[in-house]
Short mmCIF file of C-alpha atoms in Angstrom, two decimals:
data_model
loop_
_atom_site.label_atom_id
_atom_site.label_comp_id
_atom_site.label_asym_id
_atom_site.label_seq_id
_atom_site.Cartn_x
_atom_site.Cartn_y
_atom_site.Cartn_z
CA UNK A 1 -126.36 47.92 -16.88
CA UNK A 2 -126.66 45.85 -20.41
CA UNK A 3 -130.44 46.00 -20.89
CA UNK A 4 -133.62 47.95 -19.56
CA UNK A 5 -136.09 45.03 -17.60
CA UNK A 6 -139.49 45.91 -16.30
CA UNK A 7 -139.86 43.78 -13.44
CA UNK A 8 -143.09 40.97 -16.00
CA UNK A 9 -139.97 40.31 -17.76
CA UNK A 10 -137.79 39.09 -14.83
CA UNK A 11 -140.45 37.14 -12.80
CA UNK A 12 -140.81 35.23 -16.03
CA UNK A 13 -136.84 34.92 -16.12
CA UNK A 14 -135.93 33.29 -13.68
CA UNK A 15 -139.71 31.69 -12.52
CA UNK A 16 -140.45 33.93 -10.21
CA UNK A 17 -143.98 35.44 -7.85
CA UNK A 18 -144.12 38.91 -7.07
CA UNK A 19 -145.10 40.50 -4.12
CA UNK A 20 -145.40 44.60 -3.99
CA UNK A 21 -144.10 45.27 -7.36
CA UNK A 22 -145.81 46.99 -10.59
CA UNK A 23 -144.75 43.92 -13.55
CA UNK A 24 -144.79 47.43 -15.93
CA UNK A 25 -141.70 49.44 -13.64
CA UNK A 26 -138.47 49.05 -14.58
CA UNK A 27 -135.50 48.69 -13.08
CA UNK A 28 -131.80 50.20 -14.75
CA UNK A 29 -128.79 48.38 -12.39
CA UNK A 30 -128.88 46.20 -9.70
CA UNK A 31 -127.04 45.34 -6.40
CA UNK A 32 -125.60 42.03 -4.32
CA UNK A 33 -123.47 44.53 -2.35
CA UNK A 34 -125.25 47.10 0.49
CA UNK A 35 -122.47 48.70 0.99
CA UNK A 36 -122.56 50.71 -3.08
CA UNK A 37 -125.99 50.02 -3.63
CA UNK A 38 -127.67 52.87 -5.04
CA UNK A 39 -131.59 54.13 -5.31
CA UNK A 40 -133.70 52.29 -7.52
CA UNK A 41 -131.47 49.30 -7.35
CA UNK A 42 -132.63 45.59 -7.42
CA UNK A 43 -130.72 43.44 -4.40
CA UNK A 44 -130.29 40.15 -5.07
CA UNK A 45 -129.46 38.26 -2.29
CA UNK A 46 -126.20 36.55 -2.75
CA UNK A 47 -125.48 33.79 -0.38
CA UNK A 48 -121.59 33.62 -0.83
CA UNK A 49 -119.36 31.37 1.08
CA UNK A 50 -119.16 33.79 4.04
CA UNK A 51 -122.44 35.87 4.14
CA UNK A 52 -125.76 36.12 2.96
CA UNK A 53 -127.42 38.52 0.93
CA UNK A 54 -130.71 37.49 2.61
CA UNK A 55 -129.53 38.81 6.33
CA UNK A 56 -129.11 42.76 4.70
CA UNK A 57 -132.19 43.13 3.09
CA UNK A 58 -133.59 45.64 5.86
CA UNK A 59 -130.07 47.62 4.49
CA UNK A 60 -131.25 47.57 1.07
CA UNK A 61 -134.54 48.77 1.46
CA UNK A 62 -132.76 51.52 3.53
CA UNK A 63 -130.96 52.33 0.60
CA UNK A 64 -133.45 52.85 -1.81
CA UNK A 65 -133.29 49.09 -3.71
CA UNK A 66 -136.87 49.05 -5.66
CA UNK A 67 -137.34 45.68 -4.94
CA UNK A 68 -135.35 42.04 -3.56
CA UNK A 69 -135.11 38.86 -4.85
CA UNK A 70 -134.92 36.39 -1.85
CA UNK A 71 -135.80 32.65 -0.86
CA UNK A 72 -138.80 32.89 0.72
CA UNK A 73 -137.46 30.86 3.51
CA UNK A 74 -135.02 32.70 4.31
CA UNK A 75 -136.42 36.43 4.48
CA UNK A 76 -135.44 37.31 8.81
CA UNK A 77 -138.21 36.93 10.64
CA UNK A 78 -138.49 40.15 11.58
CA UNK A 79 -139.61 41.71 8.03
CA UNK A 80 -141.94 38.03 7.41
CA UNK A 81 -145.14 40.22 8.63
CA UNK A 82 -143.29 43.69 6.73
CA UNK A 83 -145.39 44.60 3.38
CA UNK A 84 -142.03 45.81 0.78
CA UNK A 85 -141.30 44.72 -2.61
CA UNK A 86 -140.11 41.01 -3.21
CA UNK A 87 -139.39 38.53 -6.18
CA UNK A 88 -139.57 35.24 -4.63
CA UNK A 89 -137.28 32.00 -6.03
CA UNK A 90 -135.77 29.11 -4.74
CA UNK A 91 -131.87 29.92 -5.21
CA UNK A 92 -131.30 34.02 -5.59
CA UNK A 93 -127.74 32.86 -6.63
CA UNK A 94 -129.61 30.95 -9.64
CA UNK A 95 -132.08 33.28 -11.17
CA UNK A 96 -128.58 36.04 -11.03
CA UNK A 97 -127.10 33.18 -13.56
CA UNK A 98 -130.61 33.09 -15.20
CA UNK A 99 -130.25 36.69 -15.85
CA UNK A 100 -127.39 36.99 -16.88
CA UNK A 101 -128.46 34.45 -19.53
CA UNK A 102 -130.91 36.15 -20.52
CA UNK A 103 -128.90 39.00 -21.00
CA UNK A 104 -126.29 37.79 -23.13
CA UNK A 105 -129.21 36.76 -26.34
CA UNK A 106 -129.01 40.84 -26.93
CA UNK A 107 -125.09 40.87 -27.42
CA UNK A 108 -124.43 40.61 -30.71
CA UNK A 109 -120.29 41.60 -30.94
CA UNK A 110 -117.23 38.76 -29.55
CA UNK A 111 -116.90 37.18 -26.54
CA UNK A 112 -113.47 35.69 -26.16
CA UNK A 113 -113.24 33.89 -22.76
CA UNK A 114 -110.13 33.06 -21.06
CA UNK A 115 -109.90 29.66 -18.66
CA UNK A 116 -107.36 27.34 -17.27
CA UNK A 117 -105.22 26.50 -14.54
CA UNK A 118 -103.19 29.28 -14.05
CA UNK A 119 -102.44 33.38 -15.95
CA UNK A 120 -106.00 33.34 -16.67
CA UNK A 121 -106.04 36.70 -14.84
CA UNK A 122 -102.55 38.02 -16.74
CA UNK A 123 -104.13 36.38 -20.00
CA UNK A 124 -107.97 38.44 -20.07
CA UNK A 125 -105.69 41.25 -18.72
CA UNK A 126 -103.28 40.80 -22.40
CA UNK A 127 -106.58 40.12 -24.39
CA UNK A 128 -107.93 44.16 -23.10
CA UNK A 129 -105.68 45.90 -23.32
CA UNK A 130 -104.48 44.75 -27.22
CA UNK A 131 -108.44 44.62 -27.88
CA UNK A 132 -108.50 48.30 -26.53
CA UNK A 133 -106.20 49.40 -28.70
CA UNK A 134 -108.95 48.60 -31.60
CA UNK A 135 -111.89 49.70 -29.77
CA UNK A 136 -112.18 51.63 -26.48
CA UNK A 137 -115.44 50.14 -24.87
CA UNK A 138 -114.06 46.85 -25.26
CA UNK A 139 -115.21 45.33 -20.93
CA UNK A 140 -113.52 42.64 -19.69
CA UNK A 141 -114.12 40.44 -16.25
CA UNK A 142 -112.80 43.04 -12.77
CA UNK A 143 -110.32 41.32 -10.88
CA UNK A 144 -110.33 37.56 -10.83
CA UNK A 145 -114.91 38.32 -11.08
CA UNK A 146 -114.00 34.38 -12.69
CA UNK A 147 -116.71 32.34 -10.87
CA UNK A 148 -120.79 30.98 -10.38
CA UNK A 149 -121.65 34.71 -9.13
CA UNK A 150 -118.29 37.00 -10.69
CA UNK A 151 -118.93 35.74 -14.57
CA UNK A 152 -123.02 36.50 -13.83
CA UNK A 153 -122.05 40.05 -12.34
CA UNK A 154 -119.41 40.74 -15.50
CA UNK A 155 -122.31 40.10 -18.15
CA UNK A 156 -125.04 42.31 -16.42
CA UNK A 157 -122.38 45.07 -16.32
CA UNK A 158 -121.24 44.75 -19.36
CA UNK A 159 -122.16 47.35 -22.23
CA UNK A 160 -124.05 46.67 -25.33
CA UNK A 161 -122.25 49.10 -27.67
CA UNK A 162 -118.64 47.39 -27.25
CA UNK A 163 -117.24 45.04 -29.11
CA UNK A 164 -115.87 42.63 -27.80
CA UNK A 165 -116.47 41.16 -23.90
CA UNK A 166 -113.25 39.35 -22.67
CA UNK A 167 -114.97 37.10 -20.11
CA UNK A 168 -112.83 35.27 -17.32
CA UNK A 169 -113.75 31.31 -16.18
CA UNK A 170 -112.95 30.02 -13.38
CA UNK A 171 -113.60 26.57 -11.41
CA UNK A 172 -112.62 24.78 -8.43
CA UNK A 173 -115.43 21.27 -8.65
CA UNK A 174 -116.84 19.50 -12.02
CA UNK A 175 -119.24 21.13 -13.95
CA UNK A 176 -118.43 24.55 -13.02
CA UNK A 177 -116.98 25.07 -15.90
CA UNK A 178 -119.90 24.08 -18.36
CA UNK A 179 -122.73 25.77 -17.00
CA UNK A 180 -120.83 28.87 -16.89
CA UNK A 181 -120.35 28.94 -20.20
CA UNK A 182 -123.89 28.03 -21.54
CA UNK A 183 -123.99 31.11 -19.59
CA UNK A 184 -121.48 33.31 -21.22
CA UNK A 185 -121.54 31.37 -25.23
CA UNK A 186 -117.83 32.50 -25.91
CA UNK A 187 -117.74 33.18 -29.21
CA UNK A 188 -114.15 32.02 -28.86
CA UNK A 189 -111.73 30.97 -26.37
CA UNK A 190 -108.49 30.18 -24.99
CA UNK A 191 -106.92 27.24 -22.48
CA UNK A 192 -103.86 28.47 -20.24
CA UNK A 193 -102.58 25.84 -19.68
CA UNK A 194 -103.99 21.76 -17.68
CA UNK A 195 -101.63 22.20 -13.85
CA UNK A 196 -101.87 20.86 -10.48
CA UNK A 197 -105.14 22.75 -9.46
CA UNK A 198 -107.37 22.74 -7.99
CA UNK A 199 -106.63 18.76 -6.57
CA UNK A 200 -108.80 18.45 -3.45
CA UNK A 201 -111.85 18.59 -6.20
CA UNK A 202 -110.34 17.47 -9.70
CA UNK A 203 -108.02 14.49 -8.37
CA UNK A 204 -105.73 14.91 -10.18
CA UNK A 205 -104.90 16.94 -13.45
CA UNK A 206 -107.14 14.72 -15.75
CA UNK A 207 -109.27 15.54 -14.39
CA UNK A 208 -108.85 19.29 -14.46
CA UNK A 209 -108.24 18.86 -18.31
CA UNK A 210 -111.41 17.56 -18.68
CA UNK A 211 -113.15 20.88 -16.37
CA UNK A 212 -111.21 22.39 -18.35
CA UNK A 213 -112.59 21.64 -21.48
CA UNK A 214 -116.33 21.89 -20.05
CA UNK A 215 -115.70 24.82 -21.75
CA UNK A 216 -116.54 24.33 -25.38
CA UNK A 217 -120.24 23.25 -24.26
CA UNK A 218 -121.57 26.45 -24.30
CA UNK A 219 -119.90 27.11 -27.57
CA UNK A 220 -120.92 26.86 -31.64
CA UNK A 221 -119.84 24.05 -33.87
CA UNK A 222 -117.21 25.46 -35.48
CA UNK A 223 -115.66 28.23 -32.88
CA UNK A 224 -112.05 28.05 -32.20
CA UNK A 225 -109.96 27.27 -29.31
CA UNK A 226 -106.31 28.45 -28.95
CA UNK A 227 -104.60 26.10 -26.52
CA UNK A 228 -100.39 26.06 -26.50
CA UNK A 229 -98.48 22.90 -27.65
CA UNK A 230 -97.52 21.27 -24.93
CA UNK A 231 -100.44 21.53 -22.90
CA UNK A 232 -101.22 18.18 -20.29
CA UNK A 233 -103.46 16.10 -21.97
CA UNK A 234 -104.61 16.75 -25.49
CA UNK A 235 -106.46 13.25 -26.00
CA UNK A 236 -109.07 14.88 -23.89
CA UNK A 237 -109.55 18.11 -25.44
CA UNK A 238 -109.88 16.36 -28.89
CA UNK A 239 -112.41 13.89 -27.38
CA UNK A 240 -114.13 16.65 -25.54
CA UNK A 241 -114.11 19.46 -28.45
CA UNK A 242 -114.78 16.64 -30.47
CA UNK A 243 -118.15 16.46 -29.23
CA UNK A 244 -118.93 19.42 -29.45
CA UNK A 245 -117.73 20.48 -32.92
CA UNK A 246 -114.40 22.32 -31.79
CA UNK A 247 -111.76 23.63 -33.33
CA UNK A 248 -108.42 23.20 -31.36
CA UNK A 249 -105.73 25.79 -32.28
CA UNK A 250 -102.17 25.12 -31.44
CA UNK A 251 -100.20 27.99 -30.91
CA UNK A 252 -96.60 28.78 -32.94
CA UNK A 253 -93.29 27.93 -30.93
CA UNK A 254 -91.19 31.26 -30.99
CA UNK A 255 -87.93 32.06 -30.42
CA UNK A 256 -87.82 35.86 -27.50
CA UNK A 257 -84.68 38.46 -28.27
CA UNK A 258 -83.87 40.81 -26.25
CA UNK A 259 -83.66 44.36 -28.26
CA UNK A 260 -83.13 46.49 -25.65
CA UNK A 261 -85.74 46.95 -22.77
CA UNK A 262 -88.31 45.41 -25.80
CA UNK A 263 -88.99 41.69 -26.53
CA UNK A 264 -88.19 40.91 -29.96
CA UNK A 265 -90.31 38.17 -31.24
CA UNK A 266 -91.52 36.31 -34.61
CA UNK A 267 -95.57 35.28 -34.76
CA UNK A 268 -97.62 35.10 -38.39
CA UNK A 269 -94.14 35.10 -40.25
CA UNK A 270 -93.89 38.74 -39.28
CA UNK A 271 -91.96 40.50 -36.19
CA UNK A 272 -93.54 41.80 -33.06
CA UNK A 273 -92.14 44.20 -30.31
CA UNK A 274 -93.35 44.56 -26.95
CA UNK A 275 -92.19 46.18 -23.59
CA UNK A 276 -93.19 43.06 -21.95
CA UNK A 277 -89.84 41.44 -20.92
CA UNK A 278 -91.76 39.35 -18.78
CA UNK A 279 -91.49 35.58 -19.76
CA UNK A 280 -94.33 33.69 -17.99
CA UNK A 281 -96.59 36.32 -20.11
CA UNK A 282 -94.44 35.68 -23.49
CA UNK A 283 -97.18 32.52 -24.23
CA UNK A 284 -100.03 33.67 -23.42
CA UNK A 285 -99.69 36.86 -25.53
CA UNK A 286 -98.60 34.84 -28.08
CA UNK A 287 -101.91 32.38 -27.75
CA UNK A 288 -103.81 36.14 -27.05
CA UNK A 289 -102.65 37.19 -30.85
CA UNK A 290 -103.47 33.73 -32.42
CA UNK A 291 -106.91 34.00 -30.84
CA UNK A 292 -106.95 37.60 -32.55
CA UNK A 293 -106.48 36.91 -35.35
CA UNK A 294 -109.07 33.74 -36.28
CA UNK A 295 -111.23 37.04 -35.13
CA UNK A 296 -110.44 38.31 -38.31
CA UNK A 297 -108.05 41.67 -36.94
CA UNK A 298 -104.81 41.48 -39.11
CA UNK A 299 -101.80 41.28 -38.25
CA UNK A 300 -100.75 44.83 -38.55
CA UNK A 301 -103.53 45.49 -36.39
CA UNK A 302 -102.05 42.45 -33.73
CA UNK A 303 -98.54 44.56 -34.94
CA UNK A 304 -99.58 47.75 -33.42
CA UNK A 305 -101.90 46.53 -30.76
CA UNK A 306 -98.25 45.01 -29.72
CA UNK A 307 -96.43 47.52 -30.25
CA UNK A 308 -98.75 49.81 -27.98
CA UNK A 309 -99.51 46.88 -25.44
CA UNK A 310 -98.49 47.45 -20.79
CA UNK A 311 -99.15 45.38 -18.79
CA UNK A 312 -98.78 45.88 -15.11
CA UNK A 313 -99.86 43.52 -12.71
CA UNK A 314 -100.41 43.56 -8.78
CA UNK A 315 -99.39 40.02 -7.67
CA UNK A 316 -98.48 38.70 -10.91
CA UNK A 317 -94.69 37.87 -10.93
CA UNK A 318 -94.49 41.71 -10.31
CA UNK A 319 -90.56 43.05 -10.50
CA UNK A 320 -90.25 45.87 -7.38
CA UNK A 321 -86.59 46.78 -8.10
CA UNK A 322 -85.44 48.37 -4.36
CA UNK A 323 -82.12 50.05 -2.97
CA UNK A 324 -79.97 46.82 -4.18
CA UNK A 325 -82.21 43.91 -4.41
CA UNK A 326 -84.64 42.94 -6.53
CA UNK A 327 -87.64 42.07 -5.12
CA UNK A 328 -91.25 39.01 -7.39
CA UNK A 329 -93.82 39.95 -6.15
CA UNK A 330 -96.73 37.29 -7.18
CA UNK A 331 -98.57 36.97 -4.24
CA UNK A 332 -101.49 36.28 -5.94
CA UNK A 333 -101.93 32.71 -5.69
CA UNK A 334 -99.87 29.78 -6.15
CA UNK A 335 -100.38 26.23 -6.89
CA UNK A 336 -97.55 23.68 -7.98
CA UNK A 337 -97.81 23.92 -11.84
CA UNK A 338 -97.18 28.50 -11.36
CA UNK A 339 -94.94 27.78 -8.15
CA UNK A 340 -92.05 25.22 -10.58
CA UNK A 341 -92.63 27.92 -13.44
CA UNK A 342 -91.71 31.12 -11.62
CA UNK A 343 -88.85 28.70 -9.89
CA UNK A 344 -87.50 28.06 -13.62
CA UNK A 345 -88.22 31.25 -15.04
CA UNK A 346 -86.43 32.85 -12.35
CA UNK A 347 -83.23 30.89 -12.88
CA UNK A 348 -83.08 32.03 -16.62
CA UNK A 349 -83.66 35.42 -15.35
CA UNK A 350 -80.63 35.69 -12.51
CA UNK A 351 -78.28 33.72 -12.98
CA UNK A 352 -76.32 35.19 -11.29
CA UNK A 353 -77.83 36.19 -8.65
CA UNK A 354 -78.30 34.52 -5.27
CA UNK A 355 -82.70 33.25 -4.61
CA UNK A 356 -84.20 33.52 -1.79
CA UNK A 357 -87.71 32.07 -1.65
CA UNK A 358 -90.72 34.03 0.99
CA UNK A 359 -93.57 31.23 0.27
CA UNK A 360 -96.93 30.76 1.97
CA UNK A 361 -98.47 27.41 1.59
CA UNK A 362 -100.92 26.62 -1.73
CA UNK A 363 -104.32 25.65 -1.11
CA UNK A 364 -106.42 22.36 -2.28
CA UNK A 365 -104.33 20.25 -2.80
CA UNK A 366 -106.82 17.38 -1.40
CA UNK A 367 -104.32 14.52 0.06
CA UNK A 368 -101.87 15.89 -2.65
CA UNK A 369 -100.75 18.10 -0.17
CA UNK A 370 -98.46 17.43 1.42
CA UNK A 371 -96.55 15.03 -2.22
CA UNK A 372 -97.16 18.13 -3.79
CA UNK A 373 -95.26 20.75 -1.55
CA UNK A 374 -92.09 18.27 -0.90
CA UNK A 375 -92.21 18.34 -5.46
CA UNK A 376 -92.22 22.10 -4.92
CA UNK A 377 -89.68 22.37 -2.42
CA UNK A 378 -87.35 20.27 -4.60
CA UNK A 379 -87.74 22.25 -7.67
CA UNK A 380 -86.39 24.96 -5.20
CA UNK A 381 -83.23 23.02 -4.79
CA UNK A 382 -82.50 22.98 -8.70
CA UNK A 383 -83.27 25.93 -9.27
CA UNK A 384 -80.68 26.80 -7.03
CA UNK A 385 -82.74 28.62 -4.66
CA UNK A 386 -80.14 29.01 -1.84
CA UNK A 387 -82.06 30.57 1.24
CA UNK A 388 -86.39 29.49 2.05
CA UNK A 389 -88.46 31.43 4.66
CA UNK A 390 -91.63 30.10 4.98
CA UNK A 391 -94.67 31.23 6.96
CA UNK A 392 -97.98 30.35 8.46
CA UNK A 393 -98.75 26.90 8.38
CA UNK A 394 -97.86 23.36 8.46
CA UNK A 395 -97.33 22.83 4.47
CA UNK A 396 -94.08 24.83 4.53
CA UNK A 397 -92.83 21.87 6.65
CA UNK A 398 -93.35 20.17 3.42
CA UNK A 399 -91.68 22.46 1.04
CA UNK A 400 -88.89 21.30 3.96
CA UNK A 401 -88.75 17.72 2.99
CA UNK A 402 -88.06 18.25 -0.52
CA UNK A 403 -85.46 20.70 0.60
CA UNK A 404 -83.43 19.00 2.94
CA UNK A 405 -84.64 15.31 -0.07
CA UNK A 406 -82.67 17.42 -2.60
CA UNK A 407 -79.69 18.36 -0.42
CA UNK A 408 -80.31 21.19 0.88
CA UNK A 409 -79.26 23.38 3.37
CA UNK A 410 -81.69 22.28 6.24
CA UNK A 411 -80.34 25.71 8.13
CA UNK A 412 -81.08 27.07 5.11
CA UNK A 413 -85.25 26.55 5.06
CA UNK A 414 -86.81 28.31 8.19
CA UNK A 415 -90.10 28.09 9.17
CA UNK A 416 -92.28 30.31 11.02
CA UNK A 417 -95.54 31.74 12.37
CA UNK A 418 -95.55 35.12 12.66
CA UNK A 419 -95.47 37.36 9.94
CA UNK A 420 -93.32 39.82 12.44
CA UNK A 421 -91.31 36.95 13.90
CA UNK A 422 -89.87 35.83 9.20
CA UNK A 423 -89.93 39.75 8.44
CA UNK A 424 -87.00 40.13 11.53
CA UNK A 425 -85.13 36.29 10.32
CA UNK A 426 -85.26 38.15 7.13
CA UNK A 427 -83.93 41.26 7.20
CA UNK A 428 -81.41 39.74 8.62
CA UNK A 429 -80.74 37.30 6.32
CA UNK A 430 -81.06 39.67 3.05
CA UNK A 431 -77.93 41.38 1.54
CA UNK A 432 -77.22 43.62 -2.54
CA UNK A 433 -78.17 41.39 -5.11
CA UNK A 434 -80.82 39.71 -3.59
CA UNK A 435 -83.97 38.37 -6.10
CA UNK A 436 -86.36 37.39 -3.43
CA UNK A 437 -89.52 35.81 -4.82
CA UNK A 438 -93.08 36.58 -2.36
CA UNK A 439 -95.11 33.01 -3.67
CA UNK A 440 -98.96 31.93 -2.11
CA UNK A 441 -101.85 30.79 -2.59
CA UNK A 442 -104.43 33.83 -1.73
CA UNK A 443 -104.95 32.35 2.11
CA UNK A 444 -101.97 32.68 2.87
CA UNK A 445 -102.35 36.44 2.05
CA UNK A 446 -98.42 37.01 1.49
CA UNK A 447 -98.74 39.61 0.50
CA UNK A 448 -98.41 40.93 3.16
CA UNK A 449 -94.81 40.22 3.67
CA UNK A 450 -94.66 42.34 0.52
CA UNK A 451 -96.31 45.22 1.77
CA UNK A 452 -93.69 45.67 5.26
CA UNK A 453 -90.74 44.86 3.26
CA UNK A 454 -91.70 47.43 -0.24
CA UNK A 455 -92.41 50.39 2.99
CA UNK A 456 -89.51 50.14 4.11
CA UNK A 457 -87.71 50.28 0.83
#
């Protein structure tokens, strides 16, 4: 936990009513999950997409919760007449954010925030790896805890003794990034890209650009945000940055050369080497180095950190070498921009190999879903994909529409409703030397295919 709080302080921060709680007593930690709660923890009754913490109050108390933060109107009837320590608020989710905002005030190190349509988590991990070379206490968002619940949890878990916090901020609707930025108060930031993500709510890429520029809202005047050279809708970003007094810094274009098992590039008029040989990560590495240079790290320090940087992210262009073929696990998520980018890079990396795509749907595209899936189907054919195996939803037919529209053989684009049927068909088709990309949104759960195939390797 970031700071020891008394219940009296908590009452003031989240504007709560206390029952059965000593104002002067303190608590050492907190929890939102009874599966991991410890004796003495403060339990927040968080409402998520599937469950509501109010349903687990009894379990939390049984496990020794010091008090529960709850909405009095949602406490289960069976507990209404019982006395137990309560911190009563109208919205426990909001209370968690308010507490995190207060905790942030006590950290005087640097807070670097990362947002963008895709590449957020890999970039966060790159930054974390580089910064950990300088400070072993560096703290970063766990997994993809980048939303209204995840960001507050990250701040409340972060150690005050660290010199750097790396915070990932995501969104799927207007206003979320701005609100989270007010909590995080970044001292520096990065937008990885602007692309076709969450269009169900953000409408189009201009809407995406507007939402990502919410990052500037919580930053002090004069703060710097790194962006790629070719980012979409620079006019929107520049307008919003000007309003906030934030300076946008474009990354330098680099030439990457192979040097054995490493890649070599020149940045800040200095040669850098890295064992990261994934071209999709190189832009984000350059952006990360640029952000750290702006935050006071010397070029020599960055050279050393880059040379020692190791990165392996499950489900993010993770290359698995099978007995006589290559499996690219990019199952973590998918949107049109990331899918097109991966297809283009696969063509560059493996020009001589036969290429196969095993795919699930791309989610949260709204009324543009058919068009966007069709565009990706077109890109598959343009980038030399010879076979496509789709799984589990009507959106696969839109991939196939694009595939056929670009002249791909419809006999080589197949749709399966069941995973077992897809795996059987794939094994019958797969040949030595193939490069196989597996990709889809989280809801498509395409990692199931990777797990089945990899286990049998």
